[in-house]
Short mmCIF file of C-alpha atoms and ligand atoms in Angstrom, two decimals:
data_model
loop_
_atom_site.label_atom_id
_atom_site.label_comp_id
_atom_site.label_asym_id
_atom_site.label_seq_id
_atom_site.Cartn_x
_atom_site.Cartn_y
_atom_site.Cartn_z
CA UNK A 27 50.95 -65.45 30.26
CA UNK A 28 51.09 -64.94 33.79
CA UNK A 29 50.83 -60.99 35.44
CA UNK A 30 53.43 -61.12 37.70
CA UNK A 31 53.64 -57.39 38.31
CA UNK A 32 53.87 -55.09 42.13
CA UNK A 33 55.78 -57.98 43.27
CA UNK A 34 52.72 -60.67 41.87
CA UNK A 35 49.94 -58.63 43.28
CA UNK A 36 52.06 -58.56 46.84
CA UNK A 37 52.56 -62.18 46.62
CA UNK A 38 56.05 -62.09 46.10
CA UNK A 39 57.44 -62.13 42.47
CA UNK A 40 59.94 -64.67 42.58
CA UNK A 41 58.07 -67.46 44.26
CA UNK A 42 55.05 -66.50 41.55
CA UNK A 43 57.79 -66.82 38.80
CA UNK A 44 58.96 -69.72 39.89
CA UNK A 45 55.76 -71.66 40.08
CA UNK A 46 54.30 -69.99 36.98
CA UNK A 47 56.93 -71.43 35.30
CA UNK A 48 56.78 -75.04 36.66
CA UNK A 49 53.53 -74.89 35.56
CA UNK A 50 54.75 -74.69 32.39
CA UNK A 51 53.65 -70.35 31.48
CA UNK A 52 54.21 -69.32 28.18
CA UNK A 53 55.39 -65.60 29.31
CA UNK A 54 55.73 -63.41 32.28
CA UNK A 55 53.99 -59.66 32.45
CA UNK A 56 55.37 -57.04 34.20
CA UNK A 57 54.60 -53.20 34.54
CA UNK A 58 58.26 -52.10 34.84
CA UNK A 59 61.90 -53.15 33.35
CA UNK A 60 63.30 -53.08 36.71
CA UNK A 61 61.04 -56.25 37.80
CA UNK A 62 61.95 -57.79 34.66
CA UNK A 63 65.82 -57.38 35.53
CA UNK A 64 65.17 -58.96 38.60
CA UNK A 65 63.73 -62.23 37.33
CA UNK A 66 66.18 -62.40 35.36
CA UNK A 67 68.85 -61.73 37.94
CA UNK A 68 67.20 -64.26 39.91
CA UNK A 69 67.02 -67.01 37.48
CA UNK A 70 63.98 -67.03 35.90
CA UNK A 71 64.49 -67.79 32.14
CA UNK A 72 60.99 -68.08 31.22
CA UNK A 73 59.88 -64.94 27.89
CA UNK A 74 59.18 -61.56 29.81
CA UNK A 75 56.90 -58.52 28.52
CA UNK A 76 56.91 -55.27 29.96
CA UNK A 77 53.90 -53.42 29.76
CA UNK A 78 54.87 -50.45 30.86
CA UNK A 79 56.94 -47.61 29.57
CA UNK A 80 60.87 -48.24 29.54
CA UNK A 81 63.41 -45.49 28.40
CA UNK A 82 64.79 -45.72 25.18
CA UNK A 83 68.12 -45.34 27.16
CA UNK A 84 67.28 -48.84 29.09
CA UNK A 85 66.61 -50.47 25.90
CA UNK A 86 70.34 -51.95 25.57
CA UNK A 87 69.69 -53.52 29.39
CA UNK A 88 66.57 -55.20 27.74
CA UNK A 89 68.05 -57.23 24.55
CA UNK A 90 71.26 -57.97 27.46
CA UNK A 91 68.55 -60.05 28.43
CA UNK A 92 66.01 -60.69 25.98
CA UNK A 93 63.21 -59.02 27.53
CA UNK A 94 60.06 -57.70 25.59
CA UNK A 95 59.11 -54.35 25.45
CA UNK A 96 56.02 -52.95 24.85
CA UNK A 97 55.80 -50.03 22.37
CA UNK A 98 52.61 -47.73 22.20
CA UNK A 99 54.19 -44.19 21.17
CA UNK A 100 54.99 -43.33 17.54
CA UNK A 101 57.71 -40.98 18.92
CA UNK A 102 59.42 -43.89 20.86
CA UNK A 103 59.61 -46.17 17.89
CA UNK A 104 62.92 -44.52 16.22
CA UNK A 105 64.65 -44.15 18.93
CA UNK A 106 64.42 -47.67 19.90
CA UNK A 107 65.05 -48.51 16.74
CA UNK A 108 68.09 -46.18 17.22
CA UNK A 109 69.15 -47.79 20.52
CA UNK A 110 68.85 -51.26 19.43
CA UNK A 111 70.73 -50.53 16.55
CA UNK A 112 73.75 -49.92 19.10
CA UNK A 113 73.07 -53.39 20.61
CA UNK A 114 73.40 -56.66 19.67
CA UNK A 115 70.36 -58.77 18.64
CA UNK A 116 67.15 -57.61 17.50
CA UNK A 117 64.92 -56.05 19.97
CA UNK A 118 61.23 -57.80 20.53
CA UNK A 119 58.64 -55.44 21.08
CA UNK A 120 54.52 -55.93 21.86
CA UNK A 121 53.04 -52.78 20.11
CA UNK A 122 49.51 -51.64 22.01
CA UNK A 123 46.56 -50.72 20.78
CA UNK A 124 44.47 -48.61 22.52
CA UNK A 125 41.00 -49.87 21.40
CA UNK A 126 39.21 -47.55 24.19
CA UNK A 127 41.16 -47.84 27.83
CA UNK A 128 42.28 -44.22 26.98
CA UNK A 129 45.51 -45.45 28.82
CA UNK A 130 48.38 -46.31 26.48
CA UNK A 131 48.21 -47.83 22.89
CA UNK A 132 48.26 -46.34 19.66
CA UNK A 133 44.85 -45.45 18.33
CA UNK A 134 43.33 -48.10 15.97
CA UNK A 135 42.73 -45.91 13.33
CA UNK A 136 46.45 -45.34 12.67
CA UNK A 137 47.56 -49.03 14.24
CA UNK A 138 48.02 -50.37 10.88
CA UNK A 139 50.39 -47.82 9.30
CA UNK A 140 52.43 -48.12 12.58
CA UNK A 141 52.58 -51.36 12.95
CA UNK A 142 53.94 -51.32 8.97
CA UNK A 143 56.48 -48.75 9.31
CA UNK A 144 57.90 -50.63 12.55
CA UNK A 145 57.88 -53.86 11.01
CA UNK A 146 60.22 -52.24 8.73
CA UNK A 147 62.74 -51.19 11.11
CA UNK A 148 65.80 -53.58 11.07
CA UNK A 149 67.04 -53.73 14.55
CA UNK A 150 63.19 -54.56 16.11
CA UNK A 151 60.85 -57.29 15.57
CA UNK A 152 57.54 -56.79 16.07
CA UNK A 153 56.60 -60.33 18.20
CA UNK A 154 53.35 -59.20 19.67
CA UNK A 155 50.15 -56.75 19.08
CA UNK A 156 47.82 -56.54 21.63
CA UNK A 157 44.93 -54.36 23.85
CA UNK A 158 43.87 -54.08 27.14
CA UNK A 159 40.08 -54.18 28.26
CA UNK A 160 38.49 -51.42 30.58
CA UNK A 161 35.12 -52.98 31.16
CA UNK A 162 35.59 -56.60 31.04
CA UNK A 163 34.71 -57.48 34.51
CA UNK A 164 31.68 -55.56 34.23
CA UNK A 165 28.03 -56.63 33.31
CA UNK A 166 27.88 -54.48 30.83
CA UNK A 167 29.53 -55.74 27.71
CA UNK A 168 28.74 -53.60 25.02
CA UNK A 169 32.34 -51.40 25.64
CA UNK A 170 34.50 -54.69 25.41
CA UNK A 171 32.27 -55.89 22.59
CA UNK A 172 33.60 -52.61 20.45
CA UNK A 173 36.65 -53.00 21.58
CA UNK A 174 37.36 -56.72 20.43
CA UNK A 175 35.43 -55.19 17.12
CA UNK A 176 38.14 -52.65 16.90
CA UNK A 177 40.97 -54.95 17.70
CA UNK A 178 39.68 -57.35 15.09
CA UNK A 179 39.78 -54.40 12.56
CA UNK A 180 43.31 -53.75 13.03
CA UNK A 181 44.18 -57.45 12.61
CA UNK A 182 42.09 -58.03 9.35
CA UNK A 183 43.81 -54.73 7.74
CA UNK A 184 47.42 -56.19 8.88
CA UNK A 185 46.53 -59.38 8.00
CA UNK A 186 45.52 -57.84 4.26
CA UNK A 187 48.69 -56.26 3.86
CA UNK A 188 50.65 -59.61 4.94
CA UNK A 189 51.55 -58.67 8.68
CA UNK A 190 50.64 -61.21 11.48
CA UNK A 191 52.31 -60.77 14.88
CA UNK A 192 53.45 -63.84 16.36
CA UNK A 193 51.56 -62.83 19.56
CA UNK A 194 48.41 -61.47 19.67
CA UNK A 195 47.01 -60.85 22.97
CA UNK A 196 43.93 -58.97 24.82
CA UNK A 197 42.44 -60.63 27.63
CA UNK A 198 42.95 -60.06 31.92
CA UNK A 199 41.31 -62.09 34.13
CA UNK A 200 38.01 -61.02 33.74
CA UNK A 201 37.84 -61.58 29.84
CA UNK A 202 39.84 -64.63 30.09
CA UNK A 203 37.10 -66.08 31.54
CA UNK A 204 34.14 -64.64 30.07
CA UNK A 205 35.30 -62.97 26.32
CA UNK A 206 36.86 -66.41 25.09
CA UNK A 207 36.07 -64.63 21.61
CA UNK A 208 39.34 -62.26 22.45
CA UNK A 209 41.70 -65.42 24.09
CA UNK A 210 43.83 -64.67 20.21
CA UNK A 211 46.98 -66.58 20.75
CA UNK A 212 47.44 -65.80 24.79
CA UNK A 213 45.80 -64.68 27.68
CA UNK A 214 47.22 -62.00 30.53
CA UNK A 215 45.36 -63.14 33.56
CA UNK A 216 46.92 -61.50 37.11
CA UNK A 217 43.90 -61.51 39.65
CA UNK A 218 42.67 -64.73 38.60
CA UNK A 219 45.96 -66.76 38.67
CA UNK A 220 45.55 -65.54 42.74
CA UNK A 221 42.78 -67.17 43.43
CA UNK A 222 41.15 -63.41 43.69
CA UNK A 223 37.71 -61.97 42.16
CA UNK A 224 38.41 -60.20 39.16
CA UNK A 225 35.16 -58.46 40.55
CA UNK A 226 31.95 -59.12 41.88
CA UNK A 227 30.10 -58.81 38.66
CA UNK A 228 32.96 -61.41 37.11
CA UNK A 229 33.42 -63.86 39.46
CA UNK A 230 36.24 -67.01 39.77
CA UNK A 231 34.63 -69.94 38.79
CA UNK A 232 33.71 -73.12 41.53
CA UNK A 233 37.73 -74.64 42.20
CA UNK A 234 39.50 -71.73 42.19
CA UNK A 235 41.09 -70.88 45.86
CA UNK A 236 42.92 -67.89 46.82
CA UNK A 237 46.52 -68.25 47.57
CA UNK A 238 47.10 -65.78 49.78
CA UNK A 239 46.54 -65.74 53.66
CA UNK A 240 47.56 -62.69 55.66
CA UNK A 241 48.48 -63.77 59.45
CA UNK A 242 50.52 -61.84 62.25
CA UNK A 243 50.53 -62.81 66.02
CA UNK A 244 49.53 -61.40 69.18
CA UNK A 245 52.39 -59.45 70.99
CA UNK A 246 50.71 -58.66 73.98
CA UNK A 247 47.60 -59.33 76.12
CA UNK A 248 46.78 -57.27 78.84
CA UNK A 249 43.06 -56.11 80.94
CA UNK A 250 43.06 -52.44 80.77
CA UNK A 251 40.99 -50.66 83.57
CA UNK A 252 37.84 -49.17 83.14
CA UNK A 253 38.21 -45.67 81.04
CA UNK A 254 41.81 -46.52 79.63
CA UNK A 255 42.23 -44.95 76.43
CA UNK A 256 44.07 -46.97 73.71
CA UNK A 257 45.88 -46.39 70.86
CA UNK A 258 47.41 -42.51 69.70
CA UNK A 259 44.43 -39.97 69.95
CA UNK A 260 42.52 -42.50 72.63
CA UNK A 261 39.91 -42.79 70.11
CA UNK A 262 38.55 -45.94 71.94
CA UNK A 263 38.29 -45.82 76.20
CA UNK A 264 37.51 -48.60 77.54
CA UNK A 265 34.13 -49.22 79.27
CA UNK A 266 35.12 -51.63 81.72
CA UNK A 267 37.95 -54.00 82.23
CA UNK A 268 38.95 -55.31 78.97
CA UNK A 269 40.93 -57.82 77.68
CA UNK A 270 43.09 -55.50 74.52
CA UNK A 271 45.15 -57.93 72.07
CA UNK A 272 48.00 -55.97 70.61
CA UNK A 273 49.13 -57.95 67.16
CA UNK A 274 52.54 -56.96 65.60
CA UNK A 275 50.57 -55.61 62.52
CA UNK A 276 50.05 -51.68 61.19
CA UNK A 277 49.58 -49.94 58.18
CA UNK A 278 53.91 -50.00 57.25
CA UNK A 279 52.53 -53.54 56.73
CA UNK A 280 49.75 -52.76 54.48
CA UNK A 281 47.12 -52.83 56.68
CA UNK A 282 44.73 -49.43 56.18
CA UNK A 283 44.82 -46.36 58.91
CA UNK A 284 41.15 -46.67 59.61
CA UNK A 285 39.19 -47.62 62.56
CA UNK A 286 37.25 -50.57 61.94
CA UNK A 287 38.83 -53.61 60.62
CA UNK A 288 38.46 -57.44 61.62
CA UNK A 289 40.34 -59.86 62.58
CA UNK A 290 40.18 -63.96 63.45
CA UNK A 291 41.62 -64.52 67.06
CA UNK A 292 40.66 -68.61 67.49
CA UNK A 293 38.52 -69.16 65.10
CA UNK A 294 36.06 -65.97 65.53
CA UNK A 295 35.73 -62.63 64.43
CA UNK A 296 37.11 -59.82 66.24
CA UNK A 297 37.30 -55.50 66.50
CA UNK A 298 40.02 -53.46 66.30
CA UNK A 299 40.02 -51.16 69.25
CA UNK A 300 42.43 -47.88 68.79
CA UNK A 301 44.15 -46.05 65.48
CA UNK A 302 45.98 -48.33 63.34
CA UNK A 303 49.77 -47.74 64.37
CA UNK A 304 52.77 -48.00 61.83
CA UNK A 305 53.39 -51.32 63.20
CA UNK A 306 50.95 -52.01 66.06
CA UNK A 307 46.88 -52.84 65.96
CA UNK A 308 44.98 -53.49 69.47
CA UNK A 309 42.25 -56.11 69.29
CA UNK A 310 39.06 -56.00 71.73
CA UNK A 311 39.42 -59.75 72.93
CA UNK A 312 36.80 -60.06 75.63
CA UNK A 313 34.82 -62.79 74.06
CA UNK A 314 38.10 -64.82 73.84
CA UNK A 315 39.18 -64.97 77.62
CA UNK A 316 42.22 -68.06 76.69
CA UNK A 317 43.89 -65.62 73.91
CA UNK A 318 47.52 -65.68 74.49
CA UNK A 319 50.81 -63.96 73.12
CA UNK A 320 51.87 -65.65 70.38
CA UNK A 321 48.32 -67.19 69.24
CA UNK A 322 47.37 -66.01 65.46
CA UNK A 323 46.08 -63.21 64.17
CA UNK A 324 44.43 -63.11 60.76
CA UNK A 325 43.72 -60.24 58.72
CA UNK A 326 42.98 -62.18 55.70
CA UNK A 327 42.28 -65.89 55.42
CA UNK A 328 40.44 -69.20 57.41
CA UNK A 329 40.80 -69.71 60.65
CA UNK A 330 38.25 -72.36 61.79
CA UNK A 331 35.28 -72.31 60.31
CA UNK A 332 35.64 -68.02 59.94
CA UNK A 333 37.13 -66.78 56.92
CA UNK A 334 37.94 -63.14 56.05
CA UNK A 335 38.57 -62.62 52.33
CA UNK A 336 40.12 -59.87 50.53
CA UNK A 337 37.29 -58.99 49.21
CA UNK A 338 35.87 -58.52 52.28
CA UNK A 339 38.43 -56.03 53.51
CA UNK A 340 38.65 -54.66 50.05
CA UNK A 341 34.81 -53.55 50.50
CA UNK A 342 35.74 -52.46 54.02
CA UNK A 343 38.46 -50.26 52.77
CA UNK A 344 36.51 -48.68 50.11
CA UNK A 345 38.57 -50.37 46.83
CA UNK A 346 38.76 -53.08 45.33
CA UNK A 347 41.03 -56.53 46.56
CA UNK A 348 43.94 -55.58 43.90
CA UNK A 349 44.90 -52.58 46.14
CA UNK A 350 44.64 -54.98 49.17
CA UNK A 351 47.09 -57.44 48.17
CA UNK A 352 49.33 -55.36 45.86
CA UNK A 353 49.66 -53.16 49.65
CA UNK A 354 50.77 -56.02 51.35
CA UNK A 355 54.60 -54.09 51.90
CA UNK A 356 58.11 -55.73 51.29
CA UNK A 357 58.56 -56.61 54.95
CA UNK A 358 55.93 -58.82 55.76
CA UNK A 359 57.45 -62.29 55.27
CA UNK A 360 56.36 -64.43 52.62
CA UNK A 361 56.04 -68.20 53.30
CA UNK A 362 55.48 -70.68 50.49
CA UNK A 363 53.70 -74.17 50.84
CA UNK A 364 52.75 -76.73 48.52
CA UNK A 365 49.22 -78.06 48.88
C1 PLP B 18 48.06 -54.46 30.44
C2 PLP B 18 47.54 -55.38 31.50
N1 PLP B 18 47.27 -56.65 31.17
C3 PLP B 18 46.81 -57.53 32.08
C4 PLP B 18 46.58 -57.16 33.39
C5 PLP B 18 46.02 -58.15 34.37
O1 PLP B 18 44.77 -57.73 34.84
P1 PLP B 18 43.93 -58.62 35.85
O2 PLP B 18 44.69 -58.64 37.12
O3 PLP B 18 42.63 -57.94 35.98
O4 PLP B 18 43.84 -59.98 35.24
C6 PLP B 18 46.85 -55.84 33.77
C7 PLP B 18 46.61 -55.42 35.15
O5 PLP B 18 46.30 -54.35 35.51
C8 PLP B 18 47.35 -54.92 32.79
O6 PLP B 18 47.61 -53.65 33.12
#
């Protein structure tokens, strides 16, 4: 199953659909029902599960068309039950177990009689049953070993009293690739299918490339005299003359309100100069005296033999290269290539 949620980790949701499905994806994950509604509106005919919460009210625009819904509160389980039974179909729901994210899920020790009493309802099938790991892109793996042990539990009692899920599911990127003993019947890998480090500690293996490269363009080019202050606040002043790169990028784009950050202008690392503006960055550009308007600007990704990855901002930022990516905002353009 392919995590396609916060627009595919700011890669753009459709285009991610669209290839996850070429590629032949059992299932798409999302977070909300409104991204779900908008694959479908767009097309995309592949199975969808929403992990999130979705109103019992929105259940009807669900089975309209045949999404999944997750189901981790007792209290929400009759009134689905209720709403579906004013729709037509049967509604398929993923019931979560919370095996120790202390997130959502219903607690393992009364997983069994839940999933029982649900499995009884006639207007819901139960398709799916599965957890979510906190730890499992950490070294230590004594927390996702109890968890799988927990998980397992519930199975073995549901199994005992003749229930079996069609769909049992646990692992993210990070166990994907290193708790194969928790791959059940799918996998819900969103980092990873991005070509992105689940985390240091659990990293991609050799092959895997990120797709993502993050490029903008220089707008203007200009010396400033000596003792010019740039940006709002004049938090840099220039020492001398200096050649000062503006790039149409700022943080409405995603990029973070810091001093500080890096960019590749020809092939070589360069310093932001000024505050971050909503829209604007200025670039210290000295040591590249043929820089141009119009030449390329990138925040993330190759540019001759430099290369600035997500993670790298991601550490520079103070978080981790999901927030990055997934802050990438709805107006920077997407383009799509094959290679
Ligand atoms: C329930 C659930 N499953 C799977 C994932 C995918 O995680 P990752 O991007 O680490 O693979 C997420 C992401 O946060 C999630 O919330």
């Amino acid at each position: 199953m392919a995590v396609v949620k916060a627009n595919a980790y700011g890669h753009g949701l459709f285009e991610v659909a669209k290839a996850a499905e070429k590629a032949g994806i059992a299932r798409l994950c999302v977070a909300r029902l409104e991204e779900a509604v908008a694959l479908r509106d767009a097309g995309i005919l592949a199975p969808i599960l929403v992990l999130g919460y979705t109103s019992p009210l929105d259940v009807p625009k669900a089975m309209q068309r045949s999404i999944s819904l997750a189901l981790f509160n007792a209290e929400l389980a009759p009134q689905y039950e209720e709403a579906a039974r004013h729709s037509v179909g049967t509604l398929q729901v993923h019931i979560k177990v919370d095996t120790g994210m202390g997130r959502l899920g219903i607690f393992p020790e009364h997983a069994v009689d839940f999933v029982a009493q649900v499995a009884k309802m006639d207007n819901i099938n139960v398709e799916g049953l599965f957890t979510h790991f906190a730890r499992a892109d950490e070294p230590l793996q004594s927390t996702t070993d109890d968890q799988i042990i927990r998980f397992n539990r519930v199975l073995q009692e549901l199994e005992a009293i003749g229930i079996r899920p069609s769909i049992i599911h646990a692992d993210n990127s990070a166990g994907s690739l290193y708790y194969a003993n928790a791959w059940y019947d799918a996998v819900r890998p969103g980092n990873a299918i991005y070509g992105l480090n689940p985390s240091a500690d659990a990293p991609l293996p050799e092959g895997f490339e990120p797709a993502l490269a993050w490029k903008s363009r220089l707008t203007s080019v200009k010396i400033l005299s000596p003792n010019s202050g740039v940006s709002y606040g004049h938090s840099y002043i220039t020492k001398g003359y200096e050649r000062i790169g503006t790039c149409a990028v700022g943080y409405a784009d995603g990029l973070r309100r810091k001093l500080g950050n890096i960019a590749l202008v020809h092939g070589r690392r360069v310093n932001q100069v000024g505050m971050v503006c909503m829209d604007q960055t200025m670039w210290q550009l000295d040591e590249i005296p043929d820089a141009k308007v119009g030449d390329e600007v990138v925040l993330i990704g190759q540019q001759g033999n430099e290369r600035i990855s997500a993670e790298e901002v991601a550490a520079s930022w103070n978080t981790i290269n999901y927030e990055v990516v997934c802050g990438l905002s709805a107006r920077v353009p997407r383009y799509y290539f094959d290679e």
